[in-house]
Short mmCIF file of C-alpha atoms and ligand atoms in Angstrom, two decimals:
data_model
loop_
_atom_site.label_atom_id
_atom_site.label_comp_id
_atom_site.label_asym_id
_atom_site.label_seq_id
_atom_site.Cartn_x
_atom_site.Cartn_y
_atom_site.Cartn_z
CA MET J 69 8.09 -20.66 -5.03
CA HIS J 70 10.16 -19.09 -2.30
CA LYS J 71 10.53 -20.66 1.14
CA VAL J 72 9.63 -18.36 4.04
CA ILE J 73 12.17 -18.62 6.87
CA CYS J 74 11.02 -17.19 10.21
CA ILE J 75 13.56 -16.54 12.94
CA GLY J 76 12.98 -15.87 16.64
CA GLU J 77 11.03 -17.15 19.58
CA LEU J 78 8.68 -20.04 20.18
CA LEU J 79 7.38 -20.00 23.72
CA ILE J 80 4.54 -20.92 26.03
CA ASP J 81 1.88 -18.33 26.76
CA PHE J 82 0.13 -19.15 30.01
CA VAL J 83 -3.12 -17.26 29.82
CA ALA J 84 -5.15 -16.81 33.02
CA GLU J 85 -8.72 -18.00 32.50
CA HIS J 86 -11.99 -17.95 34.45
CA HIS J 87 -10.63 -15.03 36.39
CA SER J 88 -9.99 -11.36 36.00
CA GLY J 89 -7.22 -9.73 37.98
CA THR J 90 -3.51 -10.11 38.49
CA ILE J 91 -1.22 -13.07 37.85
CA GLN J 92 -0.74 -13.33 41.60
CA GLU J 93 -4.45 -13.89 42.13
CA ALA J 94 -5.10 -16.09 39.08
CA ILE J 95 -5.53 -19.83 39.59
CA HIS J 96 -6.14 -21.40 36.19
CA PHE J 97 -3.64 -20.83 33.41
CA VAL J 98 -4.19 -22.27 29.95
CA LYS J 99 -1.09 -23.41 28.06
CA LYS J 100 -0.82 -22.01 24.52
CA ALA J 101 1.94 -21.98 21.92
CA GLY J 102 3.19 -18.45 21.35
CA GLY J 103 5.91 -16.42 19.72
CA ALA J 104 5.22 -14.08 16.82
CA PRO J 105 7.69 -15.57 14.30
CA ALA J 106 6.34 -19.06 14.98
CA ASN J 107 2.80 -17.78 14.40
CA VAL J 108 3.91 -16.28 11.09
CA ALA J 109 5.46 -19.60 10.00
CA CYS J 110 2.16 -21.35 10.77
CA ALA J 111 0.19 -18.69 8.88
CA VAL J 112 2.37 -19.14 5.79
CA GLN J 113 2.05 -22.91 5.96
CA ARG J 114 -1.74 -22.81 6.44
CA LEU J 115 -2.00 -20.62 3.36
CA GLY J 116 -0.30 -23.28 1.29
CA GLN J 117 3.30 -22.04 1.13
CA SER J 118 6.39 -23.56 2.64
CA ALA J 119 7.71 -22.19 5.96
CA LEU J 120 10.71 -22.95 8.13
CA PHE J 121 11.06 -21.84 11.73
CA ALA J 122 14.44 -21.36 13.44
CA GLY J 123 14.37 -20.84 17.20
CA ALA J 124 15.29 -22.47 20.50
CA VAL J 125 13.13 -24.27 23.05
CA GLY J 126 14.10 -26.25 26.15
CA GLY J 127 14.68 -30.00 26.33
CA ASP J 128 11.59 -30.22 28.54
CA PRO J 129 7.96 -31.26 27.97
CA PHE J 130 7.00 -27.69 27.03
CA GLY J 131 9.70 -27.66 24.35
CA ASP J 132 8.39 -31.05 23.12
CA PHE J 133 4.86 -29.62 22.98
CA LEU J 134 5.97 -26.58 20.97
CA ALA J 135 8.12 -28.49 18.49
CA LYS J 136 5.31 -31.01 17.98
CA MET J 137 2.78 -28.23 17.46
CA LEU J 138 4.84 -26.65 14.67
CA THR J 139 5.52 -30.04 13.08
CA SER J 140 1.80 -30.83 13.11
CA GLU J 141 1.20 -27.52 11.28
CA GLY J 142 3.60 -28.72 8.58
CA VAL J 143 6.32 -26.14 9.35
CA ASP J 144 9.91 -27.29 8.74
CA THR J 145 11.27 -27.64 12.29
CA SER J 146 14.72 -29.01 11.43
CA PHE J 147 16.34 -25.79 12.71
CA ILE J 148 14.65 -25.77 16.11
CA GLN J 149 17.41 -26.03 18.69
CA ARG J 150 16.94 -27.70 22.08
CA SER J 151 18.66 -25.79 24.87
CA ASP J 152 19.67 -26.78 28.42
CA GLN J 153 17.63 -23.82 29.60
CA PHE J 154 13.96 -24.18 30.37
CA THR J 155 11.47 -23.23 27.64
CA THR J 156 10.56 -19.52 27.77
CA LEU J 157 7.25 -18.90 29.54
CA ALA J 158 5.06 -15.80 29.38
CA PHE J 159 2.20 -15.37 31.85
CA VAL J 160 -0.69 -13.05 31.08
CA ALA J 161 -3.76 -12.05 33.09
CA LEU J 162 -6.34 -9.41 32.29
CA SER J 163 -8.24 -7.35 34.81
CA GLU J 164 -11.93 -6.61 34.33
CA GLN J 165 -10.89 -3.17 33.06
CA GLY J 166 -8.75 -4.91 30.42
CA GLU J 167 -5.43 -4.04 32.09
CA ARG J 168 -2.73 -6.53 31.28
CA ASP J 169 -0.60 -8.11 33.99
CA PHE J 170 2.41 -9.70 32.33
CA TYR J 171 5.31 -11.76 33.68
CA PHE J 172 8.04 -13.14 31.53
CA SER J 173 10.24 -16.06 32.50
CA ARG J 174 12.92 -15.87 29.85
CA GLY J 175 14.63 -19.11 29.07
CA ALA J 176 15.57 -21.17 26.05
CA ASP J 177 14.51 -18.77 23.28
CA ALA J 178 17.50 -16.56 24.17
CA ALA J 179 19.91 -19.45 23.50
CA LEU J 180 19.56 -19.66 19.71
CA THR J 181 22.96 -19.91 18.08
CA ALA J 182 23.73 -19.42 14.39
CA ASP J 183 23.68 -22.60 12.32
CA THR J 184 25.81 -22.45 9.18
CA ASN J 185 23.61 -25.14 7.60
CA LEU J 186 20.73 -22.65 7.47
CA LEU J 187 22.62 -20.13 5.35
CA PRO J 188 22.41 -21.98 1.98
CA LEU J 189 18.61 -22.01 2.43
CA PHE J 190 18.59 -18.19 2.37
CA ASP J 191 19.21 -18.38 -1.40
CA LYS J 192 15.97 -17.32 -3.14
CA ALA J 193 14.18 -17.40 0.22
CA MET J 194 12.15 -14.80 2.06
CA VAL J 195 13.61 -14.29 5.52
CA HIS J 196 11.28 -12.85 8.15
CA PHE J 197 12.69 -11.20 11.28
CA GLY J 198 9.68 -10.90 13.53
CA SER J 199 11.03 -11.60 16.98
CA ALA J 200 9.72 -9.79 20.05
CA THR J 201 12.65 -11.00 22.16
CA ALA J 202 15.73 -10.89 19.92
CA PHE J 203 16.80 -7.41 21.03
CA LEU J 204 16.91 -8.51 24.67
CA GLU J 205 20.16 -9.96 26.01
CA GLY J 206 21.40 -13.42 25.07
CA PRO J 207 22.94 -15.32 22.15
CA LEU J 208 19.76 -14.85 20.07
CA ASN J 209 20.61 -11.16 19.86
CA GLU J 210 23.87 -11.81 18.02
CA THR J 211 22.38 -14.70 16.02
CA TYR J 212 19.59 -12.47 14.79
CA ARG J 213 22.01 -9.84 13.55
CA HIS J 214 24.23 -12.53 12.02
CA TYR J 215 21.29 -13.95 10.07
CA LEU J 216 20.32 -10.45 8.93
CA GLY J 217 23.81 -9.97 7.45
CA ALA J 218 23.68 -13.41 5.82
CA ALA J 219 20.22 -12.80 4.35
CA LYS J 220 21.44 -9.54 2.86
CA GLU J 221 24.52 -11.21 1.42
CA LYS J 222 22.39 -13.91 -0.20
CA ALA J 223 20.00 -11.26 -1.58
CA ALA J 224 17.05 -12.91 0.15
CA LEU J 225 13.87 -10.87 0.41
CA ILE J 226 14.00 -9.52 3.96
CA SER J 227 10.91 -8.81 6.03
CA PHE J 228 10.88 -7.15 9.45
CA ASP J 229 8.21 -6.77 12.12
CA PRO J 230 9.63 -5.13 15.25
CA ASN J 231 6.96 -6.62 17.52
CA PHE J 232 7.46 -4.03 20.25
CA ARG J 233 6.20 -5.29 23.61
CA VAL J 234 5.98 -2.47 26.08
CA ASP J 235 6.20 -4.94 29.00
CA LEU J 236 9.70 -5.94 27.88
CA TRP J 237 11.06 -2.45 27.24
CA LYS J 238 9.46 -0.30 29.94
CA SER J 239 12.61 1.54 30.96
CA ASN J 240 14.70 0.96 27.88
CA LYS J 241 12.82 1.99 24.76
CA GLU J 242 15.91 3.74 23.37
CA SER J 243 17.75 0.42 23.13
CA PHE J 244 14.81 -1.11 21.29
CA ILE J 245 14.73 1.77 18.80
CA ARG J 246 18.50 1.69 18.27
CA GLN J 247 18.52 -2.05 17.61
CA SER J 248 15.54 -1.92 15.24
CA LEU J 249 17.06 0.63 12.86
CA PRO J 250 19.55 -1.69 11.05
CA PHE J 251 16.71 -4.14 10.45
CA ILE J 252 14.52 -1.41 8.93
CA SER J 253 17.44 -0.32 6.75
CA ALA J 254 18.16 -3.83 5.49
CA SER J 255 14.56 -4.91 4.89
CA ASP J 256 12.60 -4.98 1.66
CA LEU J 257 9.37 -4.80 3.61
CA CYS J 258 8.50 -3.72 7.12
CA LYS J 259 5.26 -4.15 9.04
CA PHE J 260 4.55 -1.82 11.92
CA SER J 261 1.65 -1.21 14.24
CA GLU J 262 0.80 2.48 14.54
CA GLU J 263 2.48 2.59 17.96
CA GLU J 264 5.67 1.06 16.52
CA ALA J 265 5.66 3.34 13.49
CA PHE J 266 5.48 6.46 15.68
CA LEU J 267 7.93 5.14 18.27
CA LEU J 268 10.57 4.08 15.73
CA SER J 269 10.28 7.12 13.45
CA GLY J 270 9.70 9.82 16.04
CA LYS J 271 6.97 11.16 13.68
CA ASP J 272 3.27 11.46 14.35
CA THR J 273 1.61 10.83 11.00
CA HIS J 274 1.58 7.64 8.94
CA LYS J 275 2.88 9.47 5.90
CA GLU J 276 5.84 11.03 7.68
CA ALA J 277 6.67 7.82 9.49
CA ALA J 278 6.62 5.84 6.24
CA ASN J 279 8.80 8.43 4.49
CA HIS J 280 11.27 8.21 7.36
CA PHE J 281 11.46 4.41 7.01
CA HIS J 282 11.97 4.69 3.24
CA GLN J 283 14.83 7.07 3.88
CA LEU J 284 16.38 4.46 6.15
CA GLY J 285 16.22 1.99 3.27
CA THR J 286 13.08 -0.15 3.29
CA LYS J 287 11.03 -0.39 0.07
CA LEU J 288 7.60 -1.32 1.35
CA VAL J 289 6.04 0.00 4.56
CA CYS J 290 2.82 -1.46 5.95
CA ILE J 291 1.34 0.20 9.03
CA THR J 292 -1.47 -2.04 10.27
CA LEU J 293 -4.38 -0.17 11.84
CA GLY J 294 -6.67 -2.84 13.29
CA TYR J 295 -10.24 -2.71 11.92
CA GLN J 296 -9.36 0.23 9.64
CA GLY J 297 -6.96 -1.82 7.54
CA THR J 298 -3.41 -1.04 6.48
CA PHE J 299 -1.60 2.12 5.46
CA VAL J 300 0.75 1.11 2.64
CA SER J 301 3.65 3.11 1.29
CA LEU J 302 5.67 2.05 -1.73
CA ASN J 303 7.77 3.79 -4.33
CA GLY J 304 6.43 7.28 -3.66
CA GLU J 305 2.78 6.19 -3.46
CA GLN J 306 0.72 5.84 -0.30
CA THR J 307 -2.78 4.55 0.34
CA LEU J 308 -5.04 3.02 2.95
CA VAL J 309 -6.11 -0.50 2.01
CA GLU J 310 -9.32 -1.08 3.96
CA SER J 311 -9.96 -4.27 5.90
CA VAL J 312 -13.20 -6.24 5.85
CA LYS J 313 -15.88 -5.86 8.50
CA VAL J 314 -15.96 -8.65 11.07
CA THR J 315 -17.05 -9.17 14.66
CA ALA J 316 -13.69 -9.21 16.42
CA ILE J 317 -13.44 -11.13 19.70
CA ASP J 318 -9.66 -11.55 20.11
CA THR J 319 -7.04 -9.64 18.13
CA THR J 320 -4.14 -11.91 19.19
CA ALA J 321 -1.97 -12.81 16.19
CA ALA J 322 -3.91 -10.60 13.72
CA GLY J 323 -0.65 -8.89 12.83
CA ASP J 324 1.12 -12.26 12.44
CA ALA J 325 -1.67 -13.50 10.19
CA PHE J 326 -1.34 -10.28 8.17
CA ILE J 327 2.39 -10.57 7.56
CA GLY J 328 2.19 -14.35 7.09
CA ALA J 329 -0.50 -13.89 4.44
CA LEU J 330 1.44 -11.12 2.69
CA LEU J 331 4.60 -13.26 2.62
CA SER J 332 2.66 -16.30 1.43
CA GLN J 333 1.33 -14.25 -1.50
CA LEU J 334 4.74 -12.81 -2.37
CA ALA J 335 6.31 -16.27 -2.09
CA GLN J 336 4.26 -17.46 -5.07
CA HIS J 337 5.84 -14.93 -7.43
CA ALA J 338 9.09 -15.75 -9.16
CA ARG J 339 9.93 -12.05 -9.54
CA VAL J 340 8.99 -10.64 -6.16
CA ASN J 341 10.95 -7.46 -6.69
CA ASP J 342 8.69 -6.52 -9.61
CA LEU J 343 5.73 -6.60 -7.24
CA LEU J 344 7.58 -4.32 -4.87
CA GLN J 345 7.60 -1.58 -7.52
CA SER J 346 3.93 -0.83 -7.94
CA LEU J 347 1.30 -0.07 -5.34
CA LYS J 348 -1.40 -0.98 -7.85
CA ARG J 349 -0.02 -4.50 -8.20
CA LEU J 350 0.65 -4.88 -4.50
CA SER J 351 -2.69 -3.61 -3.13
CA PRO J 352 -4.65 -6.84 -3.81
CA LEU J 353 -2.02 -8.76 -1.84
CA VAL J 354 -2.42 -6.35 1.08
CA ALA J 355 -6.21 -6.70 0.86
CA PHE J 356 -5.78 -10.48 1.10
CA ALA J 357 -3.46 -10.04 4.12
CA ASN J 358 -6.04 -7.73 5.74
CA LYS J 359 -8.64 -10.43 5.28
CA ALA J 360 -6.33 -12.98 6.94
CA GLY J 361 -5.85 -10.58 9.88
CA ALA J 362 -9.58 -9.95 10.13
CA PHE J 363 -10.33 -13.69 10.03
CA THR J 364 -7.95 -14.28 12.94
CA THR J 365 -9.83 -11.81 15.17
CA GLN J 366 -13.01 -13.86 14.90
CA SER J 367 -11.85 -16.59 17.29
CA TYR J 368 -9.67 -16.91 20.40
CA GLY J 369 -5.99 -17.76 20.44
CA ALA J 370 -3.01 -17.40 18.12
CA ILE J 371 -2.11 -20.39 15.93
CA GLU J 372 -5.54 -22.01 16.24
CA ALA J 373 -7.21 -18.81 15.01
CA LEU J 374 -5.11 -18.49 11.81
CA PRO J 375 -6.91 -19.06 8.48
CA TYR J 376 -6.39 -21.84 5.96
CA ALA J 377 -6.53 -20.87 2.28
CA LYS J 378 -10.10 -22.15 1.95
CA ASP J 379 -11.23 -19.87 4.82
CA LEU J 380 -10.36 -16.83 2.71
CA GLU J 381 -11.95 -17.95 -0.55
CA SER J 382 -15.37 -16.48 0.22
CA PRO J 383 -16.37 -13.22 1.93
CA LEU J 384 -16.01 -13.26 5.75
P1 ADP V 543 -1.07 -6.00 15.19
O1 ADP V 543 -1.62 -7.26 15.83
O2 ADP V 543 0.30 -6.20 14.68
O3 ADP V 543 -1.26 -4.76 16.01
P2 ADP V 543 -3.47 -5.27 13.76
O4 ADP V 543 -4.26 -5.49 14.99
O5 ADP V 543 -3.47 -3.93 13.16
O6 ADP V 543 -1.97 -5.80 13.88
O7 ADP V 543 -4.07 -6.30 12.68
C1 ADP V 543 -3.44 -6.61 11.46
C2 ADP V 543 -4.43 -6.48 10.33
O8 ADP V 543 -5.54 -7.35 10.57
C3 ADP V 543 -5.04 -5.08 10.19
O9 ADP V 543 -4.24 -4.28 9.33
C4 ADP V 543 -6.39 -5.38 9.59
O10 ADP V 543 -6.30 -5.51 8.20
C5 ADP V 543 -6.75 -6.74 10.19
N1 ADP V 543 -7.59 -6.54 11.38
C6 ADP V 543 -7.21 -6.49 12.68
N2 ADP V 543 -8.26 -6.25 13.50
C7 ADP V 543 -9.34 -6.15 12.69
C8 ADP V 543 -10.75 -5.92 12.92
N3 ADP V 543 -11.22 -5.72 14.14
N4 ADP V 543 -11.56 -5.87 11.84
C9 ADP V 543 -11.09 -6.06 10.59
N5 ADP V 543 -9.80 -6.29 10.32
C10 ADP V 543 -8.92 -6.34 11.34
#
C-alpha cells in the first residue's frame, strides 16, 4: 500500500445561497470546506486508502473548522501548518444566467513552508500536486517546487492536476503555463480538463495535446471530459474511457473525485509502474475513477459529495 500525500490549499468556500446575482448583492453565504488537494485527500481516504494532506490554514476558527473536517474524514493532518495569517476565503455567487462572480481573499494557504519531516514519507508514496493556488505569490510557491524536487529524488509516484482557475489568472495566463511545465515534465501522471489541456499544450485536439505532454515527460495523460468520460493516453496508445450515465446536479469536485479514485486504485498495487505501461491494464482503473466523478455530480458540495467505496460497488 502506498500513502497518498496531497499538497496545497485548504480553504473556506463561501457560497451565496437563496440568491442569484453578484457577491455584492448576496446576503446569505454558506461556509464549505474547499481546496482541490484537500478534496483529493478526502476522496482517497473515503475509498479506503491512506491520505495525508500538507497545507496551511490560519490560527482562527475557520482554520479549526477545516483541520477538524479533514481529521474527521480520517486524513492524516499532522502536516497542516497554522499560520498567523487569516484562513484563505473564496466567495462565489452565481447569476441566474449561471455567470460566476468570484472574490478571493488570499491568506494562510500561501504561507506553507517546507517541512523536512515530511520528506522521509515520500519514500514509496504517491505525491499529488493538485493546488489551484501554488503558482500565485507566496512561500507556498517555493515550497511546492521544493516538494516536487524531493518527490522526484525519492522516486515517489508523482501526480499533477494544474487546477487552472481563470478567475485567478485573468491577465497572467503565461505565468501559469510557464510554472506548470516543470510539474508536467516531472509527473508520472497528469490530469487535465479539456480547457487546461489546450491551454497548456497550445494544441487543439486531445491527441496532439497528450502527445505534447508525453514529449515533456509525463507517462500517463488523462483529459477529463465531463459526462463523456476521460481521454487516456499511455505508452503510445490512446482511448476514450466512457463515464456512466447519471443525473448531474453539481459538478463541483468531480475532477478531484476522479483523481482521488485513480490514485486510490494505484495505491493498492505494489508495482505501480507496471500498471503505467499498459492501457489495457489501466483502463478499468480509469473507468472506476470516472464512476467516482460521476457519483460526485449527483449531489451538492465538494467533500460531502465524494463517494465511499461501498457507493461504487453497484451500478449508479
Ligand atoms: P473537472 O472537474 O476537473 O473539470 P470533469 O468535470 O471532467 O472534471 O469530471 C471528472 C470525471 O467525472 C469525468 O472524466 C467523468 O468521468 C466524470 N463526470 C463528470 N461529470 C459527469 C457527468 N455529468 N456524467 C457522468 N460522469 C461525469
